[in-house]
PDB file of C-alpha atoms and ligand atoms in Angstrom:
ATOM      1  CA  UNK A   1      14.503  -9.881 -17.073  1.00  0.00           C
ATOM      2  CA  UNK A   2      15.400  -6.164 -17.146  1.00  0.00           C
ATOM      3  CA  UNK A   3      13.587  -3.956 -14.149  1.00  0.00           C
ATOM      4  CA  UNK A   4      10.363  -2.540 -15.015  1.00  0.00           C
ATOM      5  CA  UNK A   5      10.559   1.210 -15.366  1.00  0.00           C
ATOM      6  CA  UNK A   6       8.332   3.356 -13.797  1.00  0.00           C
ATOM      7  CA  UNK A   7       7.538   7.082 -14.598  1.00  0.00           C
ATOM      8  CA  UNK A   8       7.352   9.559 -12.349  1.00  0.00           C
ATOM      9  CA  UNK A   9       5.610  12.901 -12.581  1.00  0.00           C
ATOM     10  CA  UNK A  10       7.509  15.673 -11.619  1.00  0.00           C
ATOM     11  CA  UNK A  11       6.831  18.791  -9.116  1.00  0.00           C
ATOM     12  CA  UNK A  12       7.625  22.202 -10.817  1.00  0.00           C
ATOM     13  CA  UNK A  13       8.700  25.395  -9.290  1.00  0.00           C
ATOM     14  CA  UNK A  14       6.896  28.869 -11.070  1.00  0.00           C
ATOM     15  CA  UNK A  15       8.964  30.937  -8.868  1.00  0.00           C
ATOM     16  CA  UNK A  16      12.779  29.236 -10.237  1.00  0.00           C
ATOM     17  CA  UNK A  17      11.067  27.449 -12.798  1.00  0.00           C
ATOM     18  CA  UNK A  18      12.716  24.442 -12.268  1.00  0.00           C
ATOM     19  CA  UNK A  19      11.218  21.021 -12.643  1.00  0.00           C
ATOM     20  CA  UNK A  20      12.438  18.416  -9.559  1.00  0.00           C
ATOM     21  CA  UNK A  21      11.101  15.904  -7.626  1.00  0.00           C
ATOM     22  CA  UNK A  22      11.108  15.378  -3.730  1.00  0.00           C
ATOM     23  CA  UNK A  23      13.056  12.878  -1.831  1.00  0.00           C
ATOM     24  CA  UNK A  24      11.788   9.105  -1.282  1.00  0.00           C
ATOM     25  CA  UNK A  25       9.528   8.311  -4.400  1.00  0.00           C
ATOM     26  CA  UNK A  26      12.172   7.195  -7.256  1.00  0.00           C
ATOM     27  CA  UNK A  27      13.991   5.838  -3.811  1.00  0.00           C
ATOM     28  CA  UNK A  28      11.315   3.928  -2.981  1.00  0.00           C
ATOM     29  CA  UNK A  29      10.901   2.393  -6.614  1.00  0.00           C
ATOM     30  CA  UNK A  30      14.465   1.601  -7.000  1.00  0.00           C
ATOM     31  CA  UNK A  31      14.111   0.074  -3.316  1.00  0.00           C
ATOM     32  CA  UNK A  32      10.935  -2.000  -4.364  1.00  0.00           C
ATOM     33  CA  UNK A  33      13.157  -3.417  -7.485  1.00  0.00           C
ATOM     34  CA  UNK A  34      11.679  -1.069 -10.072  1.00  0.00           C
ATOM     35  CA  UNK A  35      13.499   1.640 -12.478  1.00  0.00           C
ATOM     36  CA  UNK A  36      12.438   4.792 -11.910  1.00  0.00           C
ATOM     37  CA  UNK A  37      12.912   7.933 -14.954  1.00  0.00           C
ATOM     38  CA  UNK A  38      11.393  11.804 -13.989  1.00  0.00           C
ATOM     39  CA  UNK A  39       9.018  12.387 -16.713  1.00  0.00           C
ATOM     40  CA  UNK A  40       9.455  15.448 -18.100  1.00  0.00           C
ATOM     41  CA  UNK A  41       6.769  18.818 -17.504  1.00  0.00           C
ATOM     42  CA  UNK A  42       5.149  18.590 -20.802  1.00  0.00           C
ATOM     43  CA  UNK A  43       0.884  18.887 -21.435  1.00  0.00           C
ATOM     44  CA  UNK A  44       1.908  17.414 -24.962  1.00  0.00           C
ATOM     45  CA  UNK A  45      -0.437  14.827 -25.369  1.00  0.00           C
ATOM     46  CA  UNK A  46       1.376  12.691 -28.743  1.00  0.00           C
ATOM     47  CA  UNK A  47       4.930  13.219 -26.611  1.00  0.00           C
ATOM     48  CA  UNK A  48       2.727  11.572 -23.714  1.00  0.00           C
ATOM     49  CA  UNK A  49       1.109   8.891 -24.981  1.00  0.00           C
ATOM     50  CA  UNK A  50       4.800   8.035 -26.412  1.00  0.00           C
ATOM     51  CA  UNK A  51       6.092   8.271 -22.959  1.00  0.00           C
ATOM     52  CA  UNK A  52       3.476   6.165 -22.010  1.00  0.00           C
ATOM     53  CA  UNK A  53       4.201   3.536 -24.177  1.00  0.00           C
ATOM     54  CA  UNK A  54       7.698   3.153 -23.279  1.00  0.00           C
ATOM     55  CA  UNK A  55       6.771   3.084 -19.505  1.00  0.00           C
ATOM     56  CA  UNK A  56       5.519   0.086 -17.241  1.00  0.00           C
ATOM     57  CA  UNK A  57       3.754   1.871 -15.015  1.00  0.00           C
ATOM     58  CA  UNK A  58       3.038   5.274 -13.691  1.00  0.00           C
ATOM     59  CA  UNK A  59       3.853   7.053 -10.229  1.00  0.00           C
ATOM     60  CA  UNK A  60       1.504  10.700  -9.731  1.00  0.00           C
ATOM     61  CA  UNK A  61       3.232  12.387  -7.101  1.00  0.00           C
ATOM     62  CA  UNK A  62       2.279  14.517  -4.580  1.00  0.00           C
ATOM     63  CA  UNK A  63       2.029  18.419  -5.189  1.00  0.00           C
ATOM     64  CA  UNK A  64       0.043  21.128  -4.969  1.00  0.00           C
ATOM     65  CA  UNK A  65      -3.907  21.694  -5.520  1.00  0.00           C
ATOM     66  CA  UNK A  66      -5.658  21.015  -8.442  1.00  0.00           C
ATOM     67  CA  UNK A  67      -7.858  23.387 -10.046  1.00  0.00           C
ATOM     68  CA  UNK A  68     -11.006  22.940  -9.199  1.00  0.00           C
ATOM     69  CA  UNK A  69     -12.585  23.888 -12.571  1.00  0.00           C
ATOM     70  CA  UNK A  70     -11.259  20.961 -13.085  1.00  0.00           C
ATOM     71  CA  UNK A  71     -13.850  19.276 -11.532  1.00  0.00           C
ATOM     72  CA  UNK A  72     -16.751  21.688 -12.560  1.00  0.00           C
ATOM     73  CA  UNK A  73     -16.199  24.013  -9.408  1.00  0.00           C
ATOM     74  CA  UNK A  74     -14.897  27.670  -9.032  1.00  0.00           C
ATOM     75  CA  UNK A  75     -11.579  27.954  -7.265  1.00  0.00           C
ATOM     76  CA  UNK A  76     -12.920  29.225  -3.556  1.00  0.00           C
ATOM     77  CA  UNK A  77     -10.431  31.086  -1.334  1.00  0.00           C
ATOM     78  CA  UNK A  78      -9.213  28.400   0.612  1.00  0.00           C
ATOM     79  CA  UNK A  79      -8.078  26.665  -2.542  1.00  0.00           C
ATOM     80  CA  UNK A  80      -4.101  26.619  -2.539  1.00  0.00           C
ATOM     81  CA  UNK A  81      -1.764  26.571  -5.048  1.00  0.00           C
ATOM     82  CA  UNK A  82      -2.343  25.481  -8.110  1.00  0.00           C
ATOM     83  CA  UNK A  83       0.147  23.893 -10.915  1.00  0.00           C
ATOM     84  CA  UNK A  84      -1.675  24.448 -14.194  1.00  0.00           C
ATOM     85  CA  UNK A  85       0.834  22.609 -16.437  1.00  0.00           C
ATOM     86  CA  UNK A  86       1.173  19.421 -13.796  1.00  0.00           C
ATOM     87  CA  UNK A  87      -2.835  19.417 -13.807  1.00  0.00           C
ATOM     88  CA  UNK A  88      -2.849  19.300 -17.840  1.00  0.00           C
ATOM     89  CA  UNK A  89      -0.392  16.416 -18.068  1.00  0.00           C
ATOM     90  CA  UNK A  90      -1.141  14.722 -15.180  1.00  0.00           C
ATOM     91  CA  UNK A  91      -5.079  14.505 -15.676  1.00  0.00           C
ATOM     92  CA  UNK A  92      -4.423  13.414 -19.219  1.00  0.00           C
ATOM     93  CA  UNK A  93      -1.775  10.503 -18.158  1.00  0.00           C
ATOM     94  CA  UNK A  94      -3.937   9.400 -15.091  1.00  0.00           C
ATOM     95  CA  UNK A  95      -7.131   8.906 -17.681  1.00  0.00           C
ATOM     96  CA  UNK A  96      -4.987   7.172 -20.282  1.00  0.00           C
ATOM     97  CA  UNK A  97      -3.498   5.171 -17.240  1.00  0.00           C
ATOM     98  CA  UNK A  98      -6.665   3.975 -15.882  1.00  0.00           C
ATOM     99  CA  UNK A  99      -8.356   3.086 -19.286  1.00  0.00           C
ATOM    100  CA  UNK A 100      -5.145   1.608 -20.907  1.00  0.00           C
ATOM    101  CA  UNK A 101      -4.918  -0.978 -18.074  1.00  0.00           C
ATOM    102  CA  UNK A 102      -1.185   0.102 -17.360  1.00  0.00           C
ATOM    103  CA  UNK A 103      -0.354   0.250 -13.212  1.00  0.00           C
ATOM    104  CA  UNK A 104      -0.825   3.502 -11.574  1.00  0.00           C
ATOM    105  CA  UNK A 105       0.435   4.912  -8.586  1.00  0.00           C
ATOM    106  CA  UNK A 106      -1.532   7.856  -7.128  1.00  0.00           C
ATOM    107  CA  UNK A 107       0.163   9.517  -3.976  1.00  0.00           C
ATOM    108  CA  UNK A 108      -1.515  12.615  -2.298  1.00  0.00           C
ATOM    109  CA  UNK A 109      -2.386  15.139  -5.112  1.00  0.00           C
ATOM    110  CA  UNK A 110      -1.959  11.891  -7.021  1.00  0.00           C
ATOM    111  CA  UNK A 111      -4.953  10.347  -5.459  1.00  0.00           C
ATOM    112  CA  UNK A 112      -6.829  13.385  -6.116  1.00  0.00           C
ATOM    113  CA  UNK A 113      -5.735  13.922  -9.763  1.00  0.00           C
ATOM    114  CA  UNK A 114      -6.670  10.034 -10.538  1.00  0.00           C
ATOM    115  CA  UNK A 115     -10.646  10.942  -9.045  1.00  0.00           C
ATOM    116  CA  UNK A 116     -10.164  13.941 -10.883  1.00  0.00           C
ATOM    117  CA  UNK A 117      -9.595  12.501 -14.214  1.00  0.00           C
ATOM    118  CA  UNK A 118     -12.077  10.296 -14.136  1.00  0.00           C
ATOM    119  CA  UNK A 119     -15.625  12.740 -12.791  1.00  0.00           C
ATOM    120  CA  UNK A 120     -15.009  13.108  -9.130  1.00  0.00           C
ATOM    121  CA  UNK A 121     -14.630  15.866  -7.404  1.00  0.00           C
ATOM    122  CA  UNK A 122     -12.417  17.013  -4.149  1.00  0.00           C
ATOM    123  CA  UNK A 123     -12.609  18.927  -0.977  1.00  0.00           C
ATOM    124  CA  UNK A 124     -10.984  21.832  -1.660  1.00  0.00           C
ATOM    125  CA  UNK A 125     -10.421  22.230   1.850  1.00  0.00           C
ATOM    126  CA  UNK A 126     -11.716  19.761   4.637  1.00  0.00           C
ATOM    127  CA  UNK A 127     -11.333  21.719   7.395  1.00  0.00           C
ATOM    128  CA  UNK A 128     -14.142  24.342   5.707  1.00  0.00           C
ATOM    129  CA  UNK A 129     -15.939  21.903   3.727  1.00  0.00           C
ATOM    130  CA  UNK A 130     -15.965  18.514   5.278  1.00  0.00           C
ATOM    131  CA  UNK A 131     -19.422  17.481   7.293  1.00  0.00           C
ATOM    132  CA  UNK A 132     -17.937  15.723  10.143  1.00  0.00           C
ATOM    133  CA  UNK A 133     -17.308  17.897  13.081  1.00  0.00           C
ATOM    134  CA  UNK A 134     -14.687  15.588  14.661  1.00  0.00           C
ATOM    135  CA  UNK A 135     -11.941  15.814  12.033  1.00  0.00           C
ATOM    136  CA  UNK A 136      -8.171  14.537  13.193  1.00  0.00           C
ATOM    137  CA  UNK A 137      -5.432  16.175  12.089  1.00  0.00           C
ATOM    138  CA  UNK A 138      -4.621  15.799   8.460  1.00  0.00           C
ATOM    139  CA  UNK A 139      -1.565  18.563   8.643  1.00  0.00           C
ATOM    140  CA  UNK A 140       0.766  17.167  10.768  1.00  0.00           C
ATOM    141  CA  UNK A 141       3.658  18.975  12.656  1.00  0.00           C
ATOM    142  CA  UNK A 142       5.269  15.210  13.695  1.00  0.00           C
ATOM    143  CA  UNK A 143       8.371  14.144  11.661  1.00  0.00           C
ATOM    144  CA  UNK A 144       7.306  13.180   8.335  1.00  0.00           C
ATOM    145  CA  UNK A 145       8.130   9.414   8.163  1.00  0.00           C
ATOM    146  CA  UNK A 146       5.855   9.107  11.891  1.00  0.00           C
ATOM    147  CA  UNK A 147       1.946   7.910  11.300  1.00  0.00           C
ATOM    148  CA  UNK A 148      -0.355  10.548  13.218  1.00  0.00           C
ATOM    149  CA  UNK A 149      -3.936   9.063  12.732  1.00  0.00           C
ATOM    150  CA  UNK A 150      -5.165   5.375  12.013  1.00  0.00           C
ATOM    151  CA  UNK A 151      -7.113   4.496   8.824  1.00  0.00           C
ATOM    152  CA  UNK A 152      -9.551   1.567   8.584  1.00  0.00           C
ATOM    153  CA  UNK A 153      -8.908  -0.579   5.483  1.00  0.00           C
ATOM    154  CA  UNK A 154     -11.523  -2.454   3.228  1.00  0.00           C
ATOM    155  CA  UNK A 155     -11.037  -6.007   2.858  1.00  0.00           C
ATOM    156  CA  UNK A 156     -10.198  -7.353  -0.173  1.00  0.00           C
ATOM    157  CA  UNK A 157      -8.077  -4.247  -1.402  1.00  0.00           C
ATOM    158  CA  UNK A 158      -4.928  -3.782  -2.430  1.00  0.00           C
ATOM    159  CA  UNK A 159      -3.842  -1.670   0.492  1.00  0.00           C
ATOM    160  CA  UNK A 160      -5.056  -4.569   2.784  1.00  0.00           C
ATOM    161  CA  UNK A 161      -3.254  -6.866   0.573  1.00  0.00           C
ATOM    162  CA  UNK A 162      -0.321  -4.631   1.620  1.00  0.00           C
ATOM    163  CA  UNK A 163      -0.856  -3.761   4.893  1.00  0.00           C
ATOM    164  CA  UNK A 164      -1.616  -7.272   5.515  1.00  0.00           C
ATOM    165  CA  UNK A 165      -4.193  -5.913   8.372  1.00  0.00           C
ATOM    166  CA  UNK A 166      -7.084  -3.913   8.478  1.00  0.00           C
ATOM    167  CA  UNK A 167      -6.064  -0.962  10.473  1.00  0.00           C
ATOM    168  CA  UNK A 168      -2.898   0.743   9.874  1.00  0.00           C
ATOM    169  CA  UNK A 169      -1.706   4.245  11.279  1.00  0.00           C
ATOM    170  CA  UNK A 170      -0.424   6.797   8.457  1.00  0.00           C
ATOM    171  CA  UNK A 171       1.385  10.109   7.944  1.00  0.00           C
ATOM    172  CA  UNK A 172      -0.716  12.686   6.774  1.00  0.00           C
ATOM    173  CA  UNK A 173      -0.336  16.136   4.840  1.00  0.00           C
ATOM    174  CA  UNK A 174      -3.077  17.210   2.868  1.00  0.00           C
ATOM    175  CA  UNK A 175      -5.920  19.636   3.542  1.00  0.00           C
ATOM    176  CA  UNK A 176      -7.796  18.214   0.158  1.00  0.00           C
ATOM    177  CA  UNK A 177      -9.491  15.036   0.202  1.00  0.00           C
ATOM    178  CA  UNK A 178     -11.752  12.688  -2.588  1.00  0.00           C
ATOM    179  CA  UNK A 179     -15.374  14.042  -2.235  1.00  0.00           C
ATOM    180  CA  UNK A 180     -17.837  12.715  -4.612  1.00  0.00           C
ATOM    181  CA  UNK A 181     -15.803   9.253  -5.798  1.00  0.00           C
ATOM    182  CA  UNK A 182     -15.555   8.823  -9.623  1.00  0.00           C
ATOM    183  CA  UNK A 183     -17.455   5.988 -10.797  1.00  0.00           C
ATOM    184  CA  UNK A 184     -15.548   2.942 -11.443  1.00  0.00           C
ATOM    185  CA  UNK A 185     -13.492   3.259  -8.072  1.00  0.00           C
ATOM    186  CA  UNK A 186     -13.585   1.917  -4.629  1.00  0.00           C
ATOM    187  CA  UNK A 187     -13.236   3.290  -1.568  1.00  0.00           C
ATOM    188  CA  UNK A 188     -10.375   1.089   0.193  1.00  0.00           C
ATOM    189  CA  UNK A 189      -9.296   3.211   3.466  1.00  0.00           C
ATOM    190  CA  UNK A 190     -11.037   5.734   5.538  1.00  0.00           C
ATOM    191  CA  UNK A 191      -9.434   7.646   8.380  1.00  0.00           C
ATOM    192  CA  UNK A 192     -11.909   7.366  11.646  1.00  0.00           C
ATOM    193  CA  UNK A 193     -13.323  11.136  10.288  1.00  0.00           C
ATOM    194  CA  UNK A 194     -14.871   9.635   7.731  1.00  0.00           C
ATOM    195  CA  UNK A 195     -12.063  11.280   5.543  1.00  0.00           C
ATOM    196  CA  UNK A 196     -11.188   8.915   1.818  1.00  0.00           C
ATOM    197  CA  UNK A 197      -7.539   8.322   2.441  1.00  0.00           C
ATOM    198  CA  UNK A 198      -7.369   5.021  -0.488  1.00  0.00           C
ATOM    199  CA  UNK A 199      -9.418   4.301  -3.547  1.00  0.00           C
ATOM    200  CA  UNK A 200      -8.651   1.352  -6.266  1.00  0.00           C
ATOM    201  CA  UNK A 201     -10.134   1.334  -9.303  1.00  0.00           C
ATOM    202  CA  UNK A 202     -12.052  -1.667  -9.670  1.00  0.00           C
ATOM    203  CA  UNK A 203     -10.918  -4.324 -12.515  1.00  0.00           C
ATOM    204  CA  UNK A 204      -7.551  -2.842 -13.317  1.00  0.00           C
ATOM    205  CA  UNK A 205      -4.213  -4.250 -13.462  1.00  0.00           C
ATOM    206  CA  UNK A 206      -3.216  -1.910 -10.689  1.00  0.00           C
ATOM    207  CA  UNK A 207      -4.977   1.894 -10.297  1.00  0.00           C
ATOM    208  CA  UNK A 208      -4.212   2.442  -6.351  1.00  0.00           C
ATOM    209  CA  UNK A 209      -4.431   6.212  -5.007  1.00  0.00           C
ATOM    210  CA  UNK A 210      -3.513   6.455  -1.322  1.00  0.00           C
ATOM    211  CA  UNK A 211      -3.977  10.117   0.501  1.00  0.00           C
ATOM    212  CA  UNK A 212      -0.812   9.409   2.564  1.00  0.00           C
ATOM    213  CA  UNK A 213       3.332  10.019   2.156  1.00  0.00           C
ATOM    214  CA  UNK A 214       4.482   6.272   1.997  1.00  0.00           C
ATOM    215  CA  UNK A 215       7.457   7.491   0.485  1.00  0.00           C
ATOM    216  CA  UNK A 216       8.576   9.278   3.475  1.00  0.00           C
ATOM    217  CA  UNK A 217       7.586   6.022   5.754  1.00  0.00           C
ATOM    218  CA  UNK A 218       9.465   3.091   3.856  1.00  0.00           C
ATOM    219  CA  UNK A 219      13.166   4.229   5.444  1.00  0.00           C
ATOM    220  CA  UNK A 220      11.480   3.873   8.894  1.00  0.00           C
ATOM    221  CA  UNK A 221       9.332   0.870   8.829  1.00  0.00           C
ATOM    222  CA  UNK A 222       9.515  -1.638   5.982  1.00  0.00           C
ATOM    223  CA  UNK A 223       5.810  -2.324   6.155  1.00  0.00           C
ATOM    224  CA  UNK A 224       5.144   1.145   4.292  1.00  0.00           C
ATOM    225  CA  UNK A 225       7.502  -0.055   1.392  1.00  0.00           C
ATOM    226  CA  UNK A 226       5.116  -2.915   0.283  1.00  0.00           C
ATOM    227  CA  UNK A 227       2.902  -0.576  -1.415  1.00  0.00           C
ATOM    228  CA  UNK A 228       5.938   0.274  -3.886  1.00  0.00           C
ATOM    229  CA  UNK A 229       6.288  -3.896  -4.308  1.00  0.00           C
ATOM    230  CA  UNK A 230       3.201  -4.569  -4.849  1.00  0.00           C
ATOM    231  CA  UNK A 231       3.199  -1.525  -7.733  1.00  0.00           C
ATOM    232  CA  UNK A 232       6.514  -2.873  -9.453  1.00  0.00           C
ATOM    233  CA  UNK A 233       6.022  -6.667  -9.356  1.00  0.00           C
ATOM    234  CA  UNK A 234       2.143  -5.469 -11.528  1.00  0.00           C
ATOM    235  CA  UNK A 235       4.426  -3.577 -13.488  1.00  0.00           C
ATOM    236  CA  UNK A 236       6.491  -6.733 -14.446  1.00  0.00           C
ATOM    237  CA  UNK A 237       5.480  -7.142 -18.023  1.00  0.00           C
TER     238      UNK A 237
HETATM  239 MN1   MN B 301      -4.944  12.077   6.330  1.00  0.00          MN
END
């Protein structure tokens, strides 16, 4: 039985316009027993629903912020940078994703791009926007692969499933978060702020978005590669 391959969205660079992806997320596939191919930057909607049908499943990677008219708000000054070609092909592959029943993969930006695509809306900063006034620290300065602040984890989830506890600690670089949750998703792990740091989509094959970097926590501790098996064994066909 040949390795189920998994696509991965790329990052792009306006500045050397140069498409590339960061260390640790095809790693982490290959590592979980999956095949992972860079999809190319293209907002071409027949070349992606061809992509898609060669694919098994779908990894959104992290990145930048999404435009918030994307979401039916105004971009407000403490909204960052924006990738307008990544938001056009990723929006359209997380919806087809989600409503084709094929496994998706949402890290950071691609947690926020799966709400996205399906009516929710984002933060577009926490720090300015969020209500609690005991946030933790959602930037961190630690090492990258080190878990700053704790998360409590739904039962009956996927990232419990996972985690194989209810409490976990995670890494954490984002200043966006999920606001208003799309309908048709689950809130699966909150950081003690209150914060939306996991959300499945409920009767799917496998739509998990996670607001942490598990692909720069796997090489330390094995227990943040199960997320990527869990992904590739639902993307066995
Ligand atoms: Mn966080």
């Amino acid at each position: 039985m040949g390795k189920p391959l998994i696509g991965v969205t790329p990052w792009y660079d306006y500045s050397k316009n140069i498409t590339y992806i960061k260390p640790g997320y095809c790693e982490g596939i290959i590592e979980a027993g999956g095949m992972p191919v860079l999809l190319p930057l293209t907002a071409n909607e027949d070349i992606l629903t061809c992509l898609m049908d060669e694919i098994d499943g779908l990894l959104l990677s992290g990145g930048p912020d999404v435009d918030a008219r994307l979401y039916g708000e105004q971009n407000l000054p403490f909204n960052g940078e924006i990738s307008p070609h990544r938001d056009k092909m990723e929006m359209f592959l997380a919806k087809k994703a989600i409503l084709d029943n094929k496994p998706l993969l949402g890290i950071c930006r691609g947690m926020q791009v799966m709400n996205a695509a399906m009516g929710g809306t984002l933060f577009q900063d926490i720090y300015s926007q969020s209500k609690s006034n005991s946030l933790v620290k959602h930037s961190q300065d630690a090492p990258k692969w080190y878990p700053t602040h704790d998360i409590h984890i739904e039962k009956d989830s996927r990232v419990a499933a996972s985690f194989g506890k209810h409490y976990a600690g995670v890494n954490s670089f984002h200043h966006q978060a999920v606001k208003d949750v799309a309908e048709g998703f689950k809130v699966t792990a909150m950081s003690v702020d209150g914060i939306i740091e996991a959300v499945e989509y409920e009767d799917h094959i496998f739509a998990v978005g996670v607001q942490w970097h598990p692909e720069l926590m796997w090489q330390e501790n094995g227990i943040y590669l199960k997320l990527f098996i869990d992904f590739v064994c639902s993307c066995v066909k």
